């Protein structure tokens, strides 16, 4: 295990400086235009949750650690750190300033971590900090925030004590949940922290200078107060969300340089000489209520598979062969998966129908699905296949919120539902928390069997998250699990 990383951080910092010098001026006058997926509600790093919020937070804040252009975890706000057993000691740079010119200190991290784990904050990624001593107990309201294993013996030293070993902890320190928070500024914001440019501080490569919520627009400018090794190679990022045109239309029309697009449009992007980066981090699931018997659920699941809807899946979508998209576990395997078998399905279904008083499949059964242009034909194929092979009639109804359907993974209450589950990091435990499963020390195959054994949850298809960008951009660096795009590396050449 690593002990002292000061020399490593120094070497990486020097390499970054040299690389910037090698490619000319590190600061360019170029403005990057970014079409955001949806308008952000809050830029509070402890509560940010959408891609739009996370990508901005990742660029205006800097945590203790950060990822370099090779994806390696290196020093961010700290100049060095060492680990001794389960205890980390971070030495912060002494020249860090917030955008209001107040010094950033170790106390800003102590306050941020305590606040992130407070039950009142309801931080969506609080579990990433659970390895810290007493963190989970604080989150569950069993202990006070003051008992958290994070302390600042002086203004530029931060000590973090872990309760147990976690291989993803350093990764977690690069993400939004671990960003610093100035306690004085937070309190003065009086409940409006992160809700406007005036109520948002910056300490990263960029500073937030404009946030117009009426005629939407956000502007990030290269932070002149930033003293770290990740100085932006461009002058600004202008962020828009057009109400009339889609992201792909804006890209093709040369109105923006970079955007998230529907993964089914990857081919269209390439045809128009756009470049793409893909992460397979979404899995669509079918859930069936326990109001149906286990064998009836199995019979329905036996008629779900690529044989039914594979032809309708577009670019960026593939039939699911496990519950884990590759961004979480590559080649996870098919342990516990229900295999398509029409004859067995008919036999088992008939057996279950014979047990019912009226010998009929219940009427009025409804399948709710998250409205998506690619998934709707899939749903139509599935219910049509049930009708043709089993005589089971199921109505479908679209809903506009995947979040409302997500609880069905733990306890299906609706007749049936189809919706996406997104992995926000490669942390297996974080992904499985949506299913109410504790990863523990079990193997992925055993965990998959545990999710699937009740025959209430069935994976249908994997979907990519796709970022498309103009050929005018180079050095586009993305980082899965932290807003994806680090704009500080990007050079705009045209």
Coordinates of C-alpha atoms in Angstrom, one line a residue:
X1 CA 0.0 0.0 0.0
X2 CA 1.2 3.5 -0.8
X3 CA 2.5 5.5 2.1
X4 CA 4.0 8.8 0.9
X5 CA 2.8 10.2 -2.4
X6 CA 4.2 13.7 -2.2
X7 CA 7.0 13.0 -4.7
X8 CA 4.6 11.4 -7.1
X9 CA 2.2 14.3 -7.0
X10 CA 5.1 16.7 -7.6
X11 CA 6.3 14.8 -10.6
X12 CA 2.8 14.6 -12.1
X13 CA 2.3 18.3 -11.5
X14 CA 5.6 19.1 -13.3
X15 CA 4.7 16.8 -16.2
X16 CA 1.4 18.6 -16.5
X17 CA 3.2 22.0 -16.6
X18 CA 5.7 20.8 -19.2
X19 CA 3.0 19.3 -21.4
X20 CA 1.1 22.6 -21.3
X21 CA 4.3 24.5 -22.2
X22 CA 5.0 22.0 -25.1
X23 CA 1.7 22.8 -26.8
X24 CA 2.1 26.5 -26.7
X25 CA 0.2 29.0 -24.5
X26 CA -1.7 27.2 -21.8
X27 CA -4.4 29.8 -21.9
X28 CA -6.2 30.4 -25.2
X29 CA -9.0 32.8 -26.1
X30 CA -11.2 30.0 -27.5
X31 CA -14.7 29.6 -26.1
X32 CA -16.3 26.2 -26.0
X33 CA -20.0 25.9 -26.5
X34 CA -21.7 23.1 -24.6
X35 CA -25.3 22.0 -25.0
X36 CA -26.4 20.7 -21.6
X37 CA -28.8 17.7 -21.3
X38 CA -31.2 19.5 -19.0
X39 CA -31.3 22.7 -17.1
X40 CA -29.6 22.3 -13.7
X41 CA -31.6 23.1 -10.5
X42 CA -28.7 23.3 -8.1
X43 CA -24.9 23.5 -8.3
X44 CA -24.5 22.5 -4.6
X45 CA -21.9 19.7 -5.0
X46 CA -23.3 17.8 -2.1
X47 CA -26.7 17.5 -3.7
X48 CA -26.0 17.7 -7.4
X49 CA -27.3 14.6 -9.2
X50 CA -28.0 15.1 -12.9
X51 CA -25.4 15.0 -15.6
X52 CA -26.0 18.7 -16.2
X53 CA -25.3 19.5 -12.5
X54 CA -22.4 17.2 -12.1
X55 CA -20.5 18.3 -15.2
X56 CA -20.6 22.0 -14.0
X57 CA -19.7 21.1 -10.4
X58 CA -16.7 19.0 -11.7
X59 CA -15.4 22.1 -13.5
X60 CA -15.9 24.8 -10.9
X61 CA -14.8 22.9 -7.8
X62 CA -11.6 20.9 -7.1
X63 CA -11.5 18.2 -4.4
X64 CA -8.6 16.8 -2.5
X65 CA -7.8 14.5 -5.5
X66 CA -8.4 14.7 -9.2
X67 CA -7.9 12.7 -12.4
X68 CA -5.3 13.7 -14.9
X69 CA -5.6 13.3 -18.7
X70 CA -4.6 9.7 -18.4
X71 CA -7.3 9.0 -15.9
X72 CA -4.8 8.5 -13.0
X73 CA -5.8 9.8 -9.6
X74 CA -3.5 12.7 -8.6
X75 CA -3.3 15.6 -6.2
X76 CA -6.0 18.2 -6.6
X77 CA -6.4 20.7 -3.7
X78 CA -3.7 18.8 -1.8
X79 CA 0.0 19.1 -2.5
X80 CA 0.7 15.6 -1.1
X81 CA -1.0 12.9 0.9
X82 CA 0.0 9.7 2.7
X83 CA -1.8 6.7 4.0
X84 CA -0.9 4.8 7.1
X85 CA -3.2 1.8 7.5
X86 CA -6.8 3.2 7.5
X87 CA -5.7 6.8 8.1
X88 CA -5.1 9.4 5.3
X89 CA -3.3 12.6 5.9
X90 CA -3.6 15.3 3.3
X91 CA -1.5 18.4 3.1
X92 CA -3.4 21.2 1.3
X93 CA -1.8 23.8 -0.9
X94 CA -1.6 27.1 1.0
X95 CA -2.3 29.3 -2.0
X96 CA -5.9 28.1 -2.8
X97 CA -8.5 30.8 -2.9
X98 CA -12.3 30.7 -3.3
X99 CA -13.7 32.9 -6.0
X100 CA -14.6 35.5 -3.4
X101 CA -10.8 35.5 -2.6
X102 CA -11.2 33.9 0.8
X103 CA -8.6 31.2 1.6
X104 CA -9.7 27.6 1.2
X105 CA -8.7 25.6 4.2
X106 CA -9.0 22.1 5.6
X107 CA -12.0 23.2 7.6
X108 CA -13.9 23.6 4.3
X109 CA -13.5 19.8 3.8
X110 CA -14.5 19.0 7.3
X111 CA -17.7 21.0 7.0
X112 CA -18.5 19.6 3.5
X113 CA -18.1 16.0 4.6
X114 CA -20.2 16.4 7.7
X115 CA -22.9 18.2 5.8
X116 CA -22.8 15.5 3.0
X117 CA -23.5 12.8 5.6
X118 CA -26.2 14.7 7.5
X119 CA -29.6 13.1 7.0
X120 CA -31.1 16.5 6.4
X121 CA -28.9 17.1 3.3
X122 CA -30.2 14.0 1.5
X123 CA -27.0 13.9 -0.6
X124 CA -27.6 11.4 -3.4
X125 CA -24.0 10.1 -3.4
X126 CA -23.5 10.1 0.4
X127 CA -22.7 6.4 0.3
X128 CA -19.4 7.1 -1.4
X129 CA -18.2 8.5 2.0
X130 CA -19.5 5.5 4.1
X131 CA -16.0 4.0 4.4
X132 CA -15.1 7.0 6.7
X133 CA -15.3 6.2 10.4
X134 CA -18.9 6.7 11.7
X135 CA -20.2 8.0 8.3
X136 CA -23.0 5.5 7.9
X137 CA -24.2 5.9 11.4
X138 CA -24.3 9.7 11.0
X139 CA -26.2 9.3 7.7
X140 CA -28.7 7.0 9.5
X141 CA -29.1 9.5 12.3
X142 CA -27.5 7.3 14.9
X143 CA -24.5 9.5 15.6
X144 CA -23.8 13.2 15.5
X145 CA -21.8 14.8 12.6
X146 CA -19.0 15.7 15.1
X147 CA -18.1 12.0 15.4
X148 CA -17.1 11.7 11.8
X149 CA -13.6 10.5 11.3
X150 CA -12.5 13.7 9.5
X151 CA -10.5 16.4 11.3
X152 CA -8.3 19.4 10.7
X153 CA -5.4 19.7 13.2
X154 CA -4.4 22.9 11.4
X155 CA -5.7 25.0 8.4
X156 CA -3.8 23.0 5.8
X157 CA -3.8 19.5 7.2
X158 CA -6.8 17.1 6.8
X159 CA -7.0 13.7 8.4
X160 CA -9.5 11.1 7.3
X161 CA -9.9 7.9 9.3
X162 CA -11.6 5.0 7.5
X163 CA -13.7 2.3 9.3
X164 CA -12.7 -0.3 6.7
X165 CA -10.8 -0.8 3.5
X166 CA -12.4 0.4 0.3
X167 CA -10.7 0.3 -3.0
X168 CA -13.0 3.0 -4.4
X169 CA -12.4 5.6 -1.7
X170 CA -9.7 7.6 -3.5
X171 CA -12.0 7.6 -6.6
X172 CA -14.8 8.9 -4.4
X173 CA -12.6 11.8 -3.3
X174 CA -12.5 13.0 -7.0
X175 CA -16.3 13.3 -7.2
X176 CA -18.9 15.9 -6.4
X177 CA -19.8 14.6 -2.9
X178 CA -16.3 15.2 -1.7
X179 CA -16.0 18.8 -2.9
X180 CA -15.2 21.5 -0.2
X181 CA -17.8 23.9 1.2
X182 CA -17.2 27.2 2.9
X183 CA -19.3 27.2 6.1
X184 CA -19.5 30.9 6.4
X185 CA -20.6 31.4 2.8
X186 CA -23.1 28.5 3.1
X187 CA -24.7 29.9 6.2
X188 CA -24.9 33.4 4.6
X189 CA -26.7 31.8 1.6
X190 CA -29.7 31.2 3.9
X191 CA -31.0 28.1 2.2
X192 CA -30.1 29.3 -1.3
X193 CA -26.6 27.8 -1.6
X194 CA -25.8 26.7 -5.1
X195 CA -29.1 28.0 -6.6
X196 CA -27.6 31.1 -8.3
X197 CA -24.3 32.4 -9.5
X198 CA -24.2 34.8 -6.5
X199 CA -24.8 31.9 -4.1
X200 CA -22.2 29.6 -5.7
X201 CA -18.4 29.8 -4.9
X202 CA -15.8 28.3 -7.2
X203 CA -12.3 26.9 -6.4
X204 CA -11.6 24.8 -9.6
X205 CA -10.3 25.4 -13.0
X206 CA -13.3 27.6 -13.9
X207 CA -15.5 30.0 -12.0
X208 CA -19.2 30.4 -12.4
X209 CA -19.8 34.0 -13.6
X210 CA -23.3 33.9 -15.1
X211 CA -26.4 31.8 -14.6
X212 CA -29.5 33.2 -16.3
X213 CA -32.5 31.0 -15.5
X214 CA -35.0 33.0 -17.6
X215 CA -33.4 32.9 -21.0
X216 CA -31.2 30.0 -20.0
X217 CA -27.4 30.4 -20.2
X218 CA -24.5 29.6 -18.0
X219 CA -21.0 30.9 -18.4
X220 CA -17.8 29.5 -16.9
X221 CA -14.6 31.5 -17.3
X222 CA -11.1 30.3 -16.7
X223 CA -10.5 30.9 -13.0
X224 CA -7.7 33.5 -12.7
X225 CA -7.4 32.7 -9.0
X226 CA -6.7 29.0 -9.7
X227 CA -3.2 28.0 -8.7
X228 CA -3.3 24.2 -9.3
X229 CA -1.9 22.1 -12.1
X230 CA -5.2 21.9 -14.1
X231 CA -5.3 25.5 -15.6
X232 CA -7.9 25.6 -18.4
X233 CA -6.5 25.5 -21.9
X234 CA -9.5 27.7 -23.1
X235 CA -10.9 31.0 -21.9
X236 CA -14.5 30.0 -21.3
X237 CA -17.3 27.5 -21.6
X238 CA -20.7 28.8 -22.6
X239 CA -23.5 26.5 -21.6
X240 CA -26.9 26.5 -23.3
X241 CA -30.1 24.4 -23.5
X242 CA -32.0 25.2 -26.7
X243 CA -35.8 24.7 -26.5
X244 CA -36.3 24.4 -30.3
X245 CA -33.4 22.2 -31.5
X246 CA -32.1 18.9 -30.2
X247 CA -28.4 18.5 -29.2
X248 CA -27.6 16.6 -32.4
X249 CA -29.2 19.3 -34.5
X250 CA -27.2 22.0 -32.7
X251 CA -24.0 20.0 -33.2
X252 CA -24.6 19.4 -36.9
X253 CA -25.5 23.1 -37.4
X254 CA -22.2 24.0 -35.7
X255 CA -24.0 26.0 -33.0
X256 CA -22.3 24.0 -30.2
X257 CA -19.0 22.2 -29.9
X258 CA -19.9 19.3 -27.5
X259 CA -23.1 17.7 -26.1
X260 CA -24.6 14.6 -24.7
X261 CA -26.8 12.9 -27.4
X262 CA -29.2 10.0 -27.4
X263 CA -26.9 7.0 -28.0
X264 CA -29.2 5.8 -30.9
X265 CA -27.9 8.9 -32.8
X266 CA -24.2 7.8 -32.8
X267 CA -24.3 6.8 -36.5
X268 CA -25.8 10.2 -37.4
X269 CA -23.1 11.9 -35.5
X270 CA -20.3 10.0 -37.3
X271 CA -22.0 10.6 -40.7
X272 CA -21.7 14.3 -39.9
X273 CA -18.0 14.0 -39.0
X274 CA -18.6 14.3 -35.2
X275 CA -16.6 12.3 -32.8
X276 CA -18.2 10.3 -30.0
X277 CA -17.3 8.8 -26.6
X278 CA -19.5 6.0 -25.2
X279 CA -20.1 4.6 -21.7
X280 CA -22.4 1.5 -21.4
X281 CA -23.7 2.5 -18.0
X282 CA -27.5 2.1 -18.2
X283 CA -29.6 -1.1 -18.0
X284 CA -33.3 -1.2 -18.7
X285 CA -35.3 -3.5 -16.4
X286 CA -38.7 -5.1 -16.4
X287 CA -40.3 -5.5 -13.0
X288 CA -43.4 -7.7 -12.3
X289 CA -45.4 -7.5 -9.1
X290 CA -45.6 -10.3 -6.6
X291 CA -49.4 -10.2 -7.1
X292 CA -48.5 -12.7 -9.9
X293 CA -47.3 -16.1 -8.8
X294 CA -43.5 -16.7 -9.2
X295 CA -44.1 -19.3 -11.9
X296 CA -46.4 -16.9 -13.9
X297 CA -43.7 -14.3 -13.6
X298 CA -41.2 -16.8 -14.9
X299 CA -43.4 -17.8 -17.8
X300 CA -43.7 -14.1 -18.9
X301 CA -40.0 -13.7 -18.5
X302 CA -39.3 -16.7 -20.8
X303 CA -40.9 -14.7 -23.6
X304 CA -38.6 -11.7 -23.1
X305 CA -35.4 -11.6 -25.0
X306 CA -33.5 -10.4 -28.1
X307 CA -35.5 -12.9 -30.1
X308 CA -38.5 -10.7 -29.5
X309 CA -37.2 -7.1 -29.7
X310 CA -33.6 -7.3 -30.8
X311 CA -34.4 -5.9 -34.3
X312 CA -35.9 -2.8 -32.7
X313 CA -32.8 -1.9 -30.7
X314 CA -30.9 1.0 -32.3
X315 CA -27.3 2.0 -32.2
X316 CA -26.1 2.4 -28.6
X317 CA -28.6 -0.2 -27.3
X318 CA -27.9 -3.9 -26.9
X319 CA -29.9 -6.8 -25.4
X320 CA -28.9 -7.2 -21.7
X321 CA -27.1 -10.4 -20.9
X322 CA -26.7 -9.6 -17.2
X323 CA -27.9 -7.0 -14.7
X324 CA -24.5 -5.2 -14.9
X325 CA -23.6 -2.8 -17.7
X326 CA -20.0 -3.0 -18.7
X327 CA -19.1 0.3 -17.0
X328 CA -19.8 -1.5 -13.7
X329 CA -18.6 -5.0 -14.6
X330 CA -17.3 -5.9 -18.0
X331 CA -18.5 -9.4 -19.2
X332 CA -20.4 -10.0 -16.1
X333 CA -21.9 -13.3 -17.3
X334 CA -25.4 -14.7 -17.4
X335 CA -25.7 -16.4 -14.0
X336 CA -29.4 -16.5 -12.9
X337 CA -30.7 -15.0 -16.2
X338 CA -34.0 -16.4 -17.6
X339 CA -33.5 -17.9 -21.0
X340 CA -36.0 -17.3 -23.8
X341 CA -38.1 -20.5 -24.3
X342 CA -41.5 -20.1 -25.9
X343 CA -42.6 -23.7 -25.4
X344 CA -41.7 -23.9 -21.7
X345 CA -43.3 -20.5 -21.2
X346 CA -46.6 -21.7 -22.7
X347 CA -46.6 -24.8 -20.6
X348 CA -45.8 -23.0 -17.3
X349 CA -48.3 -20.3 -18.0
X350 CA -51.1 -22.7 -18.8
X351 CA -50.3 -24.5 -15.5
X352 CA -50.6 -21.3 -13.5
X353 CA -53.7 -20.1 -15.3
X354 CA -55.4 -23.4 -14.4
X355 CA -55.0 -22.6 -10.7
X356 CA -57.0 -19.3 -11.0
X357 CA -60.7 -19.3 -10.2
X358 CA -61.8 -18.0 -13.5
X359 CA -59.0 -19.7 -15.5
X360 CA -58.1 -16.5 -17.2
X361 CA -55.2 -14.0 -17.1
X362 CA -56.3 -11.0 -15.0
X363 CA -57.9 -8.2 -17.0
X364 CA -56.8 -4.6 -16.8
X365 CA -53.1 -5.4 -16.2
X366 CA -51.0 -2.4 -17.0
X367 CA -47.3 -2.0 -17.8
X368 CA -45.9 1.5 -17.1
X369 CA -42.7 2.5 -18.9
X370 CA -40.4 5.4 -18.9
X371 CA -41.1 7.2 -22.2
X372 CA -38.2 6.7 -24.6
X373 CA -38.4 6.6 -28.4
X374 CA -36.2 3.5 -28.6
X375 CA -37.8 1.6 -25.8
X376 CA -41.4 2.1 -26.8
X377 CA -41.1 -0.4 -29.7
X378 CA -39.5 -2.8 -27.4
X379 CA -42.4 -2.6 -25.0
X380 CA -44.8 -3.1 -27.8
X381 CA -42.9 -6.2 -29.0
X382 CA -43.0 -7.7 -25.6
X383 CA -46.7 -7.2 -24.8
X384 CA -47.5 -8.3 -28.3
X385 CA -45.5 -11.5 -27.9
X386 CA -47.3 -12.2 -24.6
X387 CA -50.7 -11.7 -26.3
X388 CA -49.8 -13.9 -29.3
X389 CA -48.3 -16.8 -27.4
X390 CA -50.1 -16.7 -24.1
X391 CA -53.3 -14.8 -24.7
X392 CA -52.2 -12.4 -22.0
X393 CA -53.4 -8.9 -22.7
X394 CA -51.4 -6.1 -21.1
X395 CA -52.0 -2.4 -21.6
X396 CA -49.1 0.0 -21.7
X397 CA -48.8 3.5 -20.3
X398 CA -45.9 6.0 -20.6
X399 CA -44.6 8.0 -17.6
X400 CA -42.2 10.9 -17.8
X401 CA -40.1 10.1 -14.7
X402 CA -37.7 7.2 -14.4
X403 CA -37.1 8.2 -10.8
X404 CA -40.7 7.5 -9.9
X405 CA -40.3 3.9 -11.2
X406 CA -36.9 3.2 -9.6
X407 CA -38.4 2.0 -6.2
X408 CA -40.0 -0.9 -8.1
X409 CA -36.6 -2.6 -8.0
X410 CA -36.8 -3.1 -4.3
X411 CA -40.5 -3.6 -3.9
X412 CA -42.6 -3.9 -7.1
X413 CA -46.0 -2.4 -6.4
X414 CA -47.2 -1.7 -10.0
X415 CA -48.4 -4.6 -12.1
X416 CA -45.4 -4.2 -14.4
X417 CA -42.9 -1.5 -15.2
X418 CA -39.9 -0.9 -17.5
X419 CA -37.4 1.8 -16.8
X420 CA -33.6 2.5 -16.9
X421 CA -31.2 2.2 -14.0
X422 CA -28.1 4.3 -14.4
X423 CA -24.7 3.5 -12.9
X424 CA -23.2 6.8 -11.7
X425 CA -19.8 5.2 -10.9
X426 CA -18.1 1.8 -11.2
X427 CA -18.7 1.2 -7.5
X428 CA -20.6 -2.2 -7.4
X429 CA -22.1 -1.4 -4.0
X430 CA -23.5 1.9 -5.2
X431 CA -25.1 0.3 -8.2
X432 CA -26.7 -2.5 -6.2
X433 CA -28.1 -0.1 -3.6
X434 CA -30.9 0.6 -6.1
X435 CA -31.9 -3.0 -5.7
X436 CA -31.8 -3.0 -1.9
X437 CA -28.8 -5.4 -2.1
X438 CA -25.6 -5.1 0.0
X439 CA -22.6 -6.1 -2.1
X440 CA -20.7 -7.4 0.9
X441 CA -18.0 -9.8 -0.1
X442 CA -20.1 -11.9 -2.5
X443 CA -19.1 -12.4 -6.2
X444 CA -20.9 -10.5 -8.9
X445 CA -22.4 -13.7 -10.2
X446 CA -23.8 -14.6 -6.8
X447 CA -25.1 -11.0 -6.4
X448 CA -26.8 -11.2 -9.8
X449 CA -28.5 -14.5 -8.8
X450 CA -29.7 -12.8 -5.6
X451 CA -31.3 -9.9 -7.6
X452 CA -32.9 -12.3 -10.1
X453 CA -34.0 -15.2 -7.9
X454 CA -37.4 -13.8 -7.0
X455 CA -38.4 -13.5 -10.7
X456 CA -39.6 -10.0 -10.0
X457 CA -36.7 -8.2 -11.9
X458 CA -35.5 -8.9 -15.4
X459 CA -32.9 -7.0 -17.4
X460 CA -33.9 -6.1 -20.9
X461 CA -31.4 -3.9 -22.6
X462 CA -28.2 -2.0 -22.1
X463 CA -27.9 1.7 -23.2
X464 CA -24.9 3.9 -23.7
X465 CA -24.3 7.4 -22.4
X466 CA -22.9 9.2 -25.5
X467 CA -20.9 12.4 -25.7
X468 CA -20.5 13.9 -29.2
X469 CA -18.2 16.7 -30.2
X470 CA -16.8 18.7 -33.1
X471 CA -13.6 17.9 -34.9
X472 CA -12.6 21.4 -33.8
X473 CA -12.0 20.1 -30.3
X474 CA -9.0 18.0 -29.3
X475 CA -7.8 16.6 -25.9
X476 CA -11.4 15.8 -24.9
X477 CA -11.1 14.0 -21.6
X478 CA -14.0 12.4 -19.9
X479 CA -14.3 10.7 -16.6
X480 CA -17.1 8.3 -15.8
X481 CA -18.9 9.0 -12.6
X482 CA -18.1 12.7 -12.2
X483 CA -20.0 14.7 -14.7
X484 CA -18.0 13.0 -17.5
X485 CA -16.4 16.1 -19.1
X486 CA -13.3 18.0 -17.7
X487 CA -13.2 21.1 -19.9
X488 CA -9.8 22.2 -18.6
X489 CA -8.0 19.8 -20.9
X490 CA -9.9 20.7 -24.1
X491 CA -8.3 22.7 -26.9
X492 CA -10.4 24.3 -29.6
X493 CA -8.4 24.7 -32.8
X494 CA -10.8 26.1 -35.3

